Every structure is written in C-alpha cells, then in structure tokens.
Amino acid sequence: MKILLKIAYNGNNYCGWQVQKNGISVQGELCRAASEMYGCEVAVTGCSRTDAGVHALEYFCTLQPGEGAPVIPTERIPYALNVRLNEDVTVFFAQEVDNSFHARYNVKSKTYEYVIDNGSFRDPFQYGRAWHLKRELDELRMDQAAKAFVGKHDFSAFMASGSSVKDTVRTVREASVRREGRNVVFTVSADGFLYNMVRIMTGTLTDVSYGKFAPEDIDRIIRSQSRNMAGRTAPPEGLYLKRVEY
Amino acid sequence: MKILLKIAYNGNNYCGWQVQKNGISVQGELCRAASEMYGCEVAVTGCSRTDAGVHALEYFCTLQPGEGAPVIPTERIPYALNVRLNEDVTVFFAQEVDNSFHARYNVKSKTYEYVIDNGSFRDPFQYGRAWHLKRELDELRMDQAAKAFVGKHDFSAFMASGSSVKDTVRTVREASVRREGRNVVFTVSADGFLYNMVRIMTGTLTDVSYGKFAPEDIDRIIRSQSRNMAGRTAPPEGLYLKRVEY
C-alpha cells in the first residue's frame, strides 16, 4: 500500500522537486517529514521533476513506508506532515492507493501556467513569483502564436539542449495566453512535457510579441526540431504546475 | 521643493516603515537610495508608520534633498531609485510638490485591508502575507459586526495599551468583510487610525465570528473606551495599507 498526497509548494527556497547533493529539495523535505512521522525510512515518488525556483499549485506524490511502519490514520497524515514542514510546502490531502499506482507514470495530463509581470515597474509582491518584463506585451498576438502548439508534435525545438529523452513527441491539448490585470499568463496542457519545454515556449511567445518572430513562425520552429530555431528560455520563477490528472 | 513618491512594499523583511536602531526599515532604505541618487543627504517623510511585517500596496512619501542637490528630471526618479532598492520595495511614480505639502499631516483618508487565509491548511503562497485561521469564519456575521465601526467614535478600546495619543476620536467611513475564495478580507477606511487599530478590529471580528462576542457587542466595546473589552490583536502579516487620499 502507498499513500498518495496532494501538496502545493512555493519553489523559491528549493533546488527543485528532486533530491540533489547541493541544496534543499521538496522531495527531501517530504522524505524527512514522512520518515519522522513513521519512524522509519520512507520512499517518496513525485509526479514531475520541477526545476529550482519553479512552483506547484497542485502536485501529487506517493509515500511508501518501509516494512513494519506503524499504520497512521490517513486523515491524520496531512496534519502530521504539515507540522514537520516549512510554511512554503503544504500537504492538503492524503489517500491510500494500490501498490501498482505510480505517481509519475500514471499521469495522464499536466497543466502549467507561466506568469509574466508586465507592469512598467516590478510588483514587489510578485518577486520570485513572476517574470518581470516591463515592455508591454501583446497578449492577443501571443495567444494566436500559442495556438500552433496544440496537437501532437515532436517538440525537440522546445527542449533544453543536452536533454537525452528519446521520445520527443508530446500532445498539447490546450495553449492560450490571457491578460489578468498587469500580468500576462500562458496556460498549456499536455500529456507530458520535455525538459524546459514550457519555459522555452514562454520565451518564444515573448519573442513573438516583441516582433522577433511572427505568430506563423511557431509552426516552422516546431517542424525544424532544432532548439536553435526557438526563442529564449524564460526564467523559472514564473512557472507554476497547476493541475495534474491521472 | 519636495518630491512626492508613490511606492509599494512587501513588509516581510522590514522592521516597519520607520527608521529604528535595530533592523532595516523601508524609510531607511529609501533614504539610502535617495542619498545615493542625489549625492547628498535627503529627508524622507512617510504618510504612515506601518509596523514590522505590515505591507503597503500604495504608500506615499516625500523626498527633500539637502542644499545644492542636483536637479534630477522627475520622470527619471522612479528608475533611478528602483535600481538602488531591493525587489520588495518599488517606486511607481514621482511628482514635484510644494514645500508646504506634508506626506503625513495632509492625508485625508486611508484604507487598510486585512487578509485572513481561512483554508483548512495554510496556503504556501500566502505565508507572511495573511493570517492563517483554519477554523471556518462566518464572514456575514463579521460584516454585520464591522458595520458598527462606521461613524465618528472614540476608538480607545481599539488602541494598543501604552499608546499616548491624546485625540482618540476617528471617523470610519467604510468597514466591511467579504470572502474571496479561501480568504476572508476586512476593509476599513478612516480619516486616521490609532496604534494597532486595524489589527485589534480584525482580531475582535474573528472573536465575533467564533462566538466570543455578538455583532451587537461592538457598539458596547467602542463605548467602553477600554482596550480590555475588545478582542485579540491580529498579527501584522495580514495587514495592507491599500489606499491613501490627500
């Protein structure tokens, strides 16, 4: 039996989801908290590897305590973990799942949001939570360009160079850009994402807005399958994992 | 001539607006930045003394550079100050005002908001930005109680004990409580506020919600002019100065 957790975290103070040699990771913190709670080693498996500084509004992971771990009533687990975690990570919900359930492989769809603070001067409440671009963005032009992402494509051009994934085909179900007050928000849903895919998509959309590319160029960039053809990589702090579906 | 600035700040990392011996203040940071910009001493006068951890969505202050300071084009001042300030303080606007203008004494009305995170588990994105109360609040009951604040009253009962202000009469123009998703937000406008007044009002409204007081008790508490009759003091992190009118 495994315990599935629904959590959220502000990624500012973390080296990302995954345990790394240098820096504090969200996975590491959950592992520590769960081990304290159970009094034994606990394996923690996440739904996605988020980078340093990236946030999650909704994230799922499983706990698998070692042999002989005590049974803790499932409804008590969020309380027992939250008292052991920092204020920037919260466990909202826990439920039992079958051992065959895998937090990452069973994901059917993920939705990311990328938030750009597009005010003339940076918003002091969005520092570390948005990418500040003071030059006005054209969200309609960006939305038009984003539509070209929709569909089943080889997204190699939107993958960080150096990645070694073999299957670079992903199906994007939704991609749109809207303005919310001073912010411009890019939303994208897909069955999976390549390394840095949303951040390269976002950077490229801002290049479209500022005239470096035409909205029609996105299709050409996808077909090129070449990272060099796409635009810049947006920084991590504006990126939010927003929804995960199994 | 003075320069009037419109700014905003996240108060998390500051000991408050006012310069203090221990800790970094927003006033001190602006003073440093303005002195660097002008190359001479600059007097900085704020519209309000906010406490440690309190935020400002809109705040006004004046700069008065010493004799012989260079003339800096007013429209350049926000840029010149922002590059010298941390990301949690932003200058949005600067304009020249007459020497007779006083950032504090000329204020006609101020509006504060107090944000309560009322989710069962704390929101990791609202840490340091809201007061987390997990037990469900009754925002309608709180709104009914808040209405009793409106009018010209002696608010001694809602002033931190130990304050030495002589005139404790203030006129509250608006006071209301509403729910915004998981948050409960108290808004109050007045010609002025006593020390900790909004935080004691907020704490008392939560006491009303949880049944310690009836909404009708607010009027009785005001008339008592006794701090002991009012409720608890809400913590600083949920408090926002939202609007200042001259």
Short mmCIF file of C-alpha atoms in Angstrom, two decimals:
data_model
loop_
_atom_site.label_atom_id
_atom_site.label_comp_id
_atom_site.label_asym_id
_atom_site.label_seq_id
_atom_site.Cartn_x
_atom_site.Cartn_y
_atom_site.Cartn_z
CA MET A 1 0.00 0.00 0.00
CA LYS A 2 1.10 3.54 -0.80
CA ILE A 3 -0.17 6.89 0.42
CA LEU A 4 -0.95 9.45 -2.30
CA LEU A 5 -0.51 13.07 -1.21
CA LYS A 6 -1.85 16.21 -2.82
CA ILE A 7 0.52 19.06 -1.98
CA ALA A 8 1.48 22.60 -3.08
CA TYR A 9 4.74 24.46 -2.73
CA ASN A 10 6.41 27.78 -3.30
CA GLY A 11 9.64 26.78 -5.03
CA ASN A 12 11.66 29.90 -4.14
CA ASN A 13 13.75 28.27 -1.44
CA TYR A 14 14.20 24.87 -3.08
CA CYS A 15 16.66 23.40 -5.57
CA GLY A 16 13.58 21.86 -7.22
CA TRP A 17 11.46 18.80 -6.52
CA GLN A 18 14.18 16.21 -6.76
CA VAL A 19 16.78 15.39 -4.11
CA GLN A 20 20.16 16.83 -5.09
CA LYS A 21 23.56 16.89 -3.49
CA ASN A 22 23.62 20.64 -3.07
CA GLY A 23 20.55 22.39 -1.78
CA ILE A 24 17.26 21.57 -0.14
CA SER A 25 14.64 19.86 -2.30
CA VAL A 26 10.91 19.48 -1.79
CA GLN A 27 11.24 15.71 -2.13
CA GLY A 28 13.98 15.71 0.50
CA GLU A 29 11.86 17.75 2.89
CA LEU A 30 8.86 15.44 2.45
CA CYS A 31 11.11 12.41 2.86
CA ARG A 32 12.44 13.83 6.13
CA ALA A 33 8.97 14.75 7.43
CA ALA A 34 7.48 11.37 6.47
CA SER A 35 10.40 9.45 7.99
CA GLU A 36 9.95 11.38 11.24
CA MET A 37 6.23 10.66 11.17
CA TYR A 38 6.58 6.91 10.52
CA GLY A 39 9.77 6.45 12.48
CA CYS A 40 11.42 4.64 9.56
CA GLU A 41 12.66 5.18 6.03
CA VAL A 42 10.02 6.26 3.52
CA ALA A 43 10.30 6.29 -0.28
CA VAL A 44 8.80 9.44 -1.85
CA THR A 45 7.90 9.47 -5.55
CA GLY A 46 6.72 12.66 -7.27
CA CYS A 47 4.54 13.30 -10.32
CA SER A 48 7.03 15.61 -12.01
CA ARG A 49 10.56 16.96 -11.71
CA THR A 50 10.23 20.68 -11.24
CA ASP A 51 13.33 22.87 -11.51
CA ALA A 52 14.83 25.15 -8.87
CA GLY A 53 12.51 28.11 -8.24
CA VAL A 54 9.51 26.55 -10.02
CA HIS A 55 6.25 26.44 -8.05
CA ALA A 56 3.41 23.93 -7.74
CA LEU A 57 -0.19 24.92 -7.05
CA GLU A 58 -1.11 21.23 -7.27
CA TYR A 59 1.35 18.37 -7.04
CA PHE A 60 0.96 14.68 -6.26
CA CYS A 61 3.43 12.28 -4.73
CA THR A 62 3.32 8.91 -3.03
CA LEU A 63 4.81 7.76 0.25
CA GLN A 64 5.89 4.18 0.64
CA PRO A 65 6.99 3.48 4.22
CA GLY A 66 9.39 0.64 4.89
CA GLU A 67 8.47 -2.74 6.40
CA GLY A 68 6.98 -2.62 9.86
CA ALA A 69 5.96 1.03 9.68
CA PRO A 70 3.05 1.85 12.00
CA VAL A 71 -0.38 2.46 10.47
CA ILE A 72 -1.28 6.13 10.70
CA PRO A 73 -4.94 7.04 10.07
CA THR A 74 -4.94 8.52 6.56
CA GLU A 75 -6.97 11.58 7.53
CA ARG A 76 -4.33 12.48 10.15
CA ILE A 77 -1.40 12.36 7.70
CA PRO A 78 -1.73 15.93 6.32
CA TYR A 79 -1.68 17.36 9.88
CA ALA A 80 1.20 15.14 10.95
CA LEU A 81 3.28 16.16 7.92
CA ASN A 82 2.41 19.88 7.91
CA VAL A 83 3.69 20.36 11.47
CA ARG A 84 7.01 18.92 10.27
CA LEU A 85 7.26 21.01 7.08
CA ASN A 86 8.16 24.64 6.43
CA GLU A 87 5.41 27.12 5.61
CA ASP A 88 6.22 27.03 1.89
CA VAL A 89 5.15 23.39 1.47
CA THR A 90 1.64 22.23 2.41
CA VAL A 91 0.01 18.80 2.32
CA PHE A 92 -3.70 19.20 1.55
CA PHE A 93 -4.93 15.65 1.23
CA ALA A 94 -3.89 12.01 1.65
CA GLN A 95 -5.46 8.79 0.43
CA GLU A 96 -4.47 5.14 0.16
CA VAL A 97 -3.63 3.83 -3.30
CA ASP A 98 -2.69 0.47 -4.66
CA ASN A 99 0.97 -0.54 -4.85
CA SER A 100 0.66 -0.61 -8.63
CA PHE A 101 -0.05 3.14 -8.71
CA HIS A 102 2.90 5.24 -9.86
CA ALA A 103 2.80 8.99 -9.18
CA ARG A 104 4.73 9.80 -12.35
CA TYR A 105 3.99 7.08 -14.91
CA ASN A 106 0.24 7.15 -14.31
CA VAL A 107 -0.09 10.88 -15.06
CA LYS A 108 -2.46 11.41 -17.99
CA SER A 109 -2.20 15.17 -18.32
CA LYS A 110 -0.50 18.15 -16.71
CA THR A 111 -1.29 21.84 -16.90
CA TYR A 112 1.29 24.56 -16.38
CA GLU A 113 0.84 28.29 -16.04
CA TYR A 114 3.56 30.82 -16.71
CA VAL A 115 3.04 34.26 -15.12
CA ILE A 116 4.68 37.39 -16.55
CA ASP A 117 4.52 40.62 -14.51
CA ASN A 118 4.11 43.12 -17.34
CA GLY A 119 3.93 46.33 -15.29
CA SER A 120 6.26 49.25 -16.09
CA PHE A 121 7.80 48.72 -12.66
CA ARG A 122 8.15 45.36 -10.89
CA ASP A 123 5.39 44.39 -8.46
CA PRO A 124 7.09 43.95 -5.06
CA PHE A 125 4.58 41.21 -4.22
CA GLN A 126 5.47 39.17 -7.30
CA TYR A 127 9.20 38.98 -6.80
CA GLY A 128 10.20 35.31 -7.18
CA ARG A 129 6.69 34.54 -8.43
CA ALA A 130 6.65 36.03 -11.92
CA TRP A 131 8.98 37.10 -14.74
CA HIS A 132 9.09 40.88 -14.89
CA LEU A 133 9.02 42.26 -18.45
CA LYS A 134 8.37 45.98 -18.42
CA ARG A 135 7.90 46.44 -22.17
CA GLU A 136 4.22 45.97 -22.96
CA LEU A 137 3.30 42.55 -24.32
CA ASP A 138 0.68 41.91 -26.99
CA GLU A 139 -1.28 39.08 -25.40
CA LEU A 140 -3.53 38.63 -28.45
CA ARG A 141 -0.55 38.10 -30.73
CA MET A 142 0.94 35.69 -28.16
CA ASP A 143 -2.35 33.81 -27.90
CA GLN A 144 -2.52 33.47 -31.67
CA ALA A 145 1.03 32.07 -31.71
CA ALA A 146 0.32 29.71 -28.78
CA LYS A 147 -2.45 28.02 -30.75
CA ALA A 148 0.20 26.49 -33.02
CA PHE A 149 1.45 24.40 -30.08
CA VAL A 150 -1.84 22.49 -29.91
CA GLY A 151 -1.72 18.97 -31.32
CA LYS A 152 0.66 16.02 -31.46
CA HIS A 153 4.13 17.25 -32.41
CA ASP A 154 7.79 16.47 -32.00
CA PHE A 155 8.72 19.28 -29.61
CA SER A 156 12.53 18.85 -29.84
CA ALA A 157 12.85 22.54 -30.73
CA PHE A 158 11.34 23.36 -27.32
CA MET A 159 13.59 21.08 -25.28
CA ALA A 160 16.74 22.27 -23.49
CA SER A 161 19.79 21.23 -25.49
CA GLY A 162 21.65 18.43 -23.78
CA SER A 163 18.50 16.52 -22.83
CA SER A 164 18.64 12.86 -23.69
CA VAL A 165 14.96 11.89 -23.89
CA LYS A 166 14.30 9.52 -26.79
CA ASP A 167 10.63 10.12 -27.44
CA THR A 168 10.21 13.85 -28.01
CA VAL A 169 6.63 13.66 -29.27
CA ARG A 170 4.03 15.20 -26.97
CA THR A 171 0.34 16.05 -27.40
CA VAL A 172 -0.64 19.56 -26.34
CA ARG A 173 -4.35 19.77 -25.62
CA GLU A 174 -4.64 23.45 -24.80
CA ALA A 175 -2.40 26.52 -25.11
CA SER A 176 -3.56 30.06 -24.55
CA VAL A 177 -2.40 33.47 -23.39
CA ARG A 178 -4.55 35.97 -21.50
CA ARG A 179 -4.07 39.23 -19.63
CA GLU A 180 -5.00 39.39 -15.94
CA GLY A 181 -4.54 42.98 -14.80
CA ARG A 182 -0.84 43.78 -15.00
CA ASN A 183 0.03 40.11 -15.64
CA VAL A 184 0.16 38.11 -18.84
CA VAL A 185 -0.49 34.40 -18.25
CA PHE A 186 0.36 31.49 -20.56
CA THR A 187 -1.53 28.24 -19.89
CA VAL A 188 -0.58 24.94 -21.51
CA SER A 189 -1.90 21.39 -21.00
CA ALA A 190 -0.26 18.28 -22.42
CA ASP A 191 0.17 14.55 -21.84
CA GLY A 192 3.76 15.31 -20.90
CA PHE A 193 6.48 17.94 -21.20
CA LEU A 194 10.11 17.89 -22.27
CA TYR A 195 12.86 19.49 -20.19
CA ASN A 196 12.33 23.29 -20.06
CA MET A 197 9.53 22.99 -22.64
CA VAL A 198 7.14 25.47 -21.03
CA ARG A 199 9.91 27.97 -20.32
CA ILE A 200 11.17 27.85 -23.92
CA MET A 201 7.58 28.12 -25.20
CA THR A 202 7.06 31.18 -22.98
CA GLY A 203 10.31 32.84 -24.02
CA THR A 204 9.47 32.22 -27.65
CA LEU A 205 5.99 33.71 -27.22
CA THR A 206 7.52 36.89 -25.77
CA ASP A 207 9.85 36.98 -28.80
CA VAL A 208 6.70 36.77 -30.96
CA SER A 209 5.16 39.64 -29.02
CA TYR A 210 8.21 41.84 -29.46
CA GLY A 211 8.37 41.13 -33.20
CA LYS A 212 11.34 38.77 -33.42
CA PHE A 213 9.00 36.09 -34.76
CA ALA A 214 5.59 36.16 -36.45
CA PRO A 215 2.84 34.00 -34.92
CA GLU A 216 3.04 31.86 -38.07
CA ASP A 217 6.70 31.09 -37.33
CA ILE A 218 5.82 28.77 -34.42
CA ASP A 219 4.76 26.03 -36.78
CA ARG A 220 8.02 26.38 -38.70
CA ILE A 221 10.04 26.31 -35.44
CA ILE A 222 8.28 23.10 -34.31
CA ARG A 223 8.99 21.45 -37.65
CA SER A 224 12.66 22.44 -37.52
CA GLN A 225 13.11 20.17 -34.45
CA SER A 226 16.03 22.43 -33.61
CA ARG A 227 16.43 24.24 -30.29
CA ASN A 228 18.37 26.99 -32.06
CA MET A 229 15.31 28.00 -34.05
CA ALA A 230 13.15 28.69 -30.97
CA GLY A 231 13.45 31.74 -28.71
CA ARG A 232 14.88 32.38 -25.30
CA THR A 233 14.18 30.36 -22.14
CA ALA A 234 12.00 32.18 -19.61
CA PRO A 235 13.33 32.12 -16.02
CA PRO A 236 11.95 29.52 -13.55
CA GLU A 237 10.22 31.85 -11.07
CA GLY A 238 7.16 32.49 -13.28
CA LEU A 239 6.37 28.79 -13.77
CA TYR A 240 3.58 27.00 -11.88
CA LEU A 241 2.48 23.38 -12.13
CA LYS A 242 -1.24 23.98 -11.85
CA ARG A 243 -3.11 20.72 -12.39
CA VAL A 244 -2.26 17.03 -12.64
CA GLU A 245 -4.70 14.44 -13.92
CA TYR A 246 -4.49 10.68 -13.52
CA MET B 1 10.51 71.89 -3.42
CA LYS B 2 9.81 68.31 -2.42
CA ILE B 3 9.40 65.16 -4.49
CA LEU B 4 6.30 63.10 -3.71
CA LEU B 5 6.72 59.36 -4.37
CA LYS B 6 4.08 56.70 -4.76
CA ILE B 7 5.56 53.37 -3.67
CA ALA B 8 4.56 49.84 -2.61
CA TYR B 9 6.36 47.36 -0.40
CA ASN B 10 6.23 43.85 0.94
CA GLY B 11 6.92 44.39 4.64
CA ASN B 12 8.18 40.86 5.41
CA ASN B 13 11.84 41.78 5.60
CA TYR B 14 11.46 45.19 7.27
CA CYS B 15 11.17 46.37 10.85
CA GLY B 16 8.40 48.65 9.57
CA TRP B 17 8.31 51.98 7.75
CA GLN B 18 10.18 54.00 10.30
CA VAL B 19 13.94 54.04 10.87
CA GLN B 20 14.84 52.10 14.01
CA LYS B 21 18.07 51.24 15.73
CA ASN B 22 17.73 47.50 15.17
CA GLY B 23 16.63 46.26 11.78
CA ILE B 24 16.20 47.54 8.27
CA SER B 25 13.30 49.91 7.65
CA VAL B 26 11.62 50.95 4.41
CA GLN B 27 12.27 54.61 5.26
CA GLY B 28 15.93 53.83 5.85
CA GLU B 29 16.23 52.01 2.53
CA LEU B 30 14.58 54.89 0.64
CA CYS B 31 16.79 57.36 2.47
CA ARG B 32 19.88 55.41 1.43
CA ALA B 33 18.73 55.06 -2.18
CA ALA B 34 17.76 58.74 -2.47
CA SER B 35 21.02 59.90 -0.87
CA GLU B 36 22.97 57.78 -3.37
CA MET B 37 20.91 59.22 -6.21
CA TYR B 38 21.31 62.87 -5.20
CA GLY B 39 24.79 62.50 -3.79
CA CYS B 40 23.77 64.25 -0.58
CA GLU B 41 21.58 63.82 2.49
CA VAL B 42 17.86 63.52 1.79
CA ALA B 43 14.99 63.80 4.29
CA VAL B 44 12.30 61.16 3.75
CA THR B 45 8.80 61.68 5.25
CA GLY B 46 6.15 58.97 5.04
CA CYS B 47 2.36 59.04 5.06
CA SER B 48 2.02 56.48 7.85
CA ARG B 49 4.02 54.44 10.35
CA THR B 50 3.49 50.82 9.43
CA ASP B 51 4.65 48.12 11.85
CA ALA B 52 7.16 45.35 11.23
CA GLY B 53 5.76 42.85 8.73
CA VAL B 54 2.91 45.12 7.56
CA HIS B 55 2.61 45.66 3.79
CA ALA B 56 1.72 48.63 1.59
CA LEU B 57 0.01 48.29 -1.77
CA GLU B 58 0.01 52.10 -2.01
CA TYR B 59 2.16 54.38 0.10
CA PHE B 60 3.26 57.99 -0.33
CA CYS B 61 6.36 59.72 0.94
CA THR B 62 8.29 62.88 0.16
CA LEU B 63 11.97 63.36 -0.52
CA GLN B 64 13.59 66.64 0.45
CA PRO B 65 17.19 66.75 -0.76
CA GLY B 66 19.68 68.99 1.03
CA GLU B 67 21.01 72.32 -0.26
CA GLY B 68 22.87 72.17 -3.54
CA ALA B 69 21.43 68.82 -4.61
CA PRO B 70 21.41 68.34 -8.39
CA VAL B 71 18.12 68.59 -10.25
CA ILE B 72 17.06 65.14 -11.46
CA PRO B 73 14.28 65.01 -14.07
CA THR B 74 11.20 63.91 -12.12
CA GLU B 75 10.22 61.21 -14.60
CA ARG B 76 13.66 59.58 -14.16
CA ILE B 77 13.43 59.36 -10.37
CA PRO B 78 11.45 56.07 -10.14
CA TYR B 79 14.02 54.32 -12.37
CA ALA B 80 16.98 55.83 -10.51
CA LEU B 81 15.57 54.73 -7.14
CA ASN B 82 14.36 51.27 -8.18
CA VAL B 83 17.82 50.18 -9.34
CA ARG B 84 19.07 51.09 -5.85
CA LEU B 85 16.26 49.30 -3.94
CA ASN B 86 15.58 45.65 -3.19
CA GLU B 87 12.86 43.83 -5.13
CA ASP B 88 10.40 44.13 -2.25
CA VAL B 89 10.14 47.93 -2.48
CA THR B 90 9.09 49.65 -5.72
CA VAL B 91 8.73 53.32 -6.63
CA PHE B 92 5.91 53.72 -9.15
CA PHE B 93 5.61 57.45 -9.59
CA ALA B 94 7.25 60.77 -8.66
CA GLN B 95 5.98 64.34 -8.87
CA GLU B 96 7.05 67.72 -7.56
CA VAL B 97 5.04 69.16 -4.70
CA ASP B 98 5.16 72.42 -2.81
CA ASN B 99 7.31 72.70 0.31
CA SER B 100 4.13 73.21 2.34
CA PHE B 101 2.94 69.70 1.47
CA HIS B 102 3.32 67.18 4.29
CA ALA B 103 3.09 63.47 3.43
CA ARG B 104 1.55 62.62 6.80
CA TYR B 105 -0.40 65.65 8.00
CA ASN B 106 -2.09 66.25 4.65
CA VAL B 107 -3.60 62.74 4.47
CA LYS B 108 -7.41 62.98 4.30
CA SER B 109 -8.23 59.28 4.33
CA LYS B 110 -6.56 55.89 4.44
CA THR B 111 -7.87 52.46 3.57
CA TYR B 112 -6.49 49.25 5.04
CA GLU B 113 -7.20 45.66 4.12
CA TYR B 114 -6.66 42.73 6.42
CA VAL B 115 -6.35 39.32 4.74
CA ILE B 116 -7.15 36.09 6.59
CA ASP B 117 -6.23 32.78 4.93
CA ASN B 118 -9.20 30.70 6.05
CA GLY B 119 -8.28 27.39 4.37
CA SER B 120 -8.15 24.17 6.41
CA PHE B 121 -4.42 24.05 5.64
CA ARG B 122 -2.20 27.09 5.17
CA ASP B 123 -1.65 28.33 1.61
CA PRO B 124 2.13 28.11 0.98
CA PHE B 125 1.87 31.18 -1.26
CA GLN B 126 0.32 33.30 1.48
CA TYR B 127 2.90 32.71 4.17
CA GLY B 128 3.88 36.15 5.54
CA ARG B 129 1.01 37.71 3.58
CA ALA B 130 -2.08 36.60 5.51
CA TRP B 131 -3.16 35.38 8.95
CA HIS B 132 -3.95 31.69 8.75
CA LEU B 133 -7.07 30.68 10.70
CA LYS B 134 -8.15 27.16 9.81
CA ARG B 135 -11.49 27.19 11.65
CA GLU B 136 -14.14 28.42 9.25
CA LEU B 137 -15.09 32.07 9.65
CA ASP B 138 -18.61 33.45 9.24
CA GLU B 139 -17.94 36.44 7.00
CA LEU B 140 -21.58 37.61 7.09
CA ARG B 141 -21.56 37.78 10.88
CA MET B 142 -18.20 39.60 10.76
CA ASP B 143 -19.53 42.05 8.16
CA GLN B 144 -22.56 42.77 10.33
CA ALA B 145 -20.27 43.46 13.29
CA ALA B 146 -17.90 45.62 11.21
CA LYS B 147 -20.75 47.98 10.34
CA ALA B 148 -20.71 49.19 13.98
CA PHE B 149 -17.26 50.70 13.40
CA VAL B 150 -18.66 53.19 10.87
CA GLY B 151 -19.04 56.74 12.16
CA LYS B 152 -17.20 59.17 14.42
CA HIS B 153 -16.20 57.40 17.61
CA ASP B 154 -13.61 57.42 20.36
CA PHE B 155 -11.70 54.26 19.40
CA SER B 156 -9.63 53.97 22.61
CA ALA B 157 -10.85 50.40 23.02
CA PHE B 158 -9.17 49.58 19.71
CA MET B 159 -5.81 51.15 20.51
CA ALA B 160 -2.80 49.21 21.81
CA SER B 161 -2.46 49.83 25.52
CA GLY B 162 0.51 52.04 26.25
CA SER B 163 -0.16 54.43 23.35
CA SER B 164 -0.05 58.06 24.35
CA VAL B 165 -2.16 59.74 21.64
CA LYS B 166 -4.37 62.46 23.08
CA ASP B 167 -7.12 62.61 20.50
CA THR B 168 -8.53 59.11 20.14
CA VAL B 169 -11.57 60.12 18.08
CA ARG B 170 -11.54 58.90 14.48
CA THR B 171 -14.14 58.82 11.73
CA VAL B 172 -14.55 55.47 9.98
CA ARG B 173 -16.17 55.90 6.58
CA GLU B 174 -16.38 52.29 5.50
CA ALA B 175 -15.94 48.91 7.15
CA SER B 176 -16.84 45.61 5.55
CA VAL B 177 -15.90 41.94 5.44
CA ARG B 178 -16.11 39.73 2.38
CA ARG B 179 -14.99 36.27 1.32
CA GLU B 180 -12.62 35.94 -1.67
CA GLY B 181 -12.16 32.24 -2.34
CA ARG B 182 -10.33 30.76 0.65
CA ASN B 183 -9.62 34.24 2.07
CA VAL B 184 -11.72 36.48 4.29
CA VAL B 185 -10.90 40.17 3.78
CA PHE B 186 -11.70 43.07 6.12
CA THR B 187 -11.62 46.54 4.54
CA VAL B 188 -11.71 49.74 6.58
CA SER B 189 -11.40 53.41 5.59
CA ALA B 190 -10.98 56.27 8.05
CA ASP B 191 -9.55 59.77 8.40
CA GLY B 192 -6.87 58.24 10.60
CA PHE B 193 -6.06 55.18 12.69
CA LEU B 194 -4.81 54.64 16.23
CA TYR B 195 -1.89 52.35 17.01
CA ASN B 196 -2.83 48.72 16.14
CA MET B 197 -6.42 49.81 15.50
CA VAL B 198 -7.00 47.68 12.38
CA ARG B 199 -5.30 44.66 13.91
CA ILE B 200 -7.43 44.87 17.09
CA MET B 201 -10.56 45.42 14.97
CA THR B 202 -9.68 42.31 12.93
CA GLY B 203 -8.95 40.18 15.98
CA THR B 204 -12.23 41.29 17.56
CA LEU B 205 -14.16 40.47 14.38
CA THR B 206 -12.73 36.93 14.42
CA ASP B 207 -13.83 36.68 18.07
CA VAL B 208 -17.31 37.71 16.91
CA SER B 209 -17.21 35.02 14.23
CA TYR B 210 -16.23 32.32 16.69
CA GLY B 211 -18.97 33.35 19.13
CA LYS B 212 -16.97 35.10 21.86
CA PHE B 213 -18.89 38.31 21.07
CA ALA B 214 -22.20 39.05 19.37
CA PRO B 215 -22.15 41.53 16.48
CA GLU B 216 -24.12 43.90 18.73
CA ASP B 217 -21.27 43.86 21.26
CA ILE B 218 -19.04 46.02 19.04
CA ASP B 219 -21.00 49.13 19.89
CA ARG B 220 -20.71 48.35 23.61
CA ILE B 221 -16.95 47.72 23.25
CA ILE B 222 -16.45 51.06 21.49
CA ARG B 223 -18.40 52.89 24.22
CA SER B 224 -16.35 51.18 26.96
CA GLN B 225 -13.22 53.02 25.69
CA SER B 226 -11.30 50.17 27.30
CA ARG B 227 -8.78 48.01 25.46
CA ASN B 228 -9.58 45.12 27.79
CA MET B 229 -13.13 44.94 26.43
CA ALA B 230 -12.05 44.37 22.82
CA GLY B 231 -10.67 41.12 21.40
CA ARG B 232 -7.25 39.87 20.42
CA THR B 233 -4.75 41.67 18.17
CA ALA B 234 -4.35 40.08 14.74
CA PRO B 235 -0.73 39.52 13.64
CA PRO B 236 0.94 42.06 11.33
CA GLU B 237 1.47 39.91 8.23
CA GLY B 238 -2.17 40.09 7.06
CA LEU B 239 -2.31 43.90 7.08
CA TYR B 240 -2.06 46.00 3.91
CA LEU B 241 -2.20 49.77 3.54
CA LYS B 242 -4.25 49.88 0.36
CA ARG B 243 -5.13 53.47 -0.48
CA VAL B 244 -4.11 56.93 0.71
CA GLU B 245 -6.05 60.05 -0.22
CA TYR B 246 -4.89 63.65 0.06
#
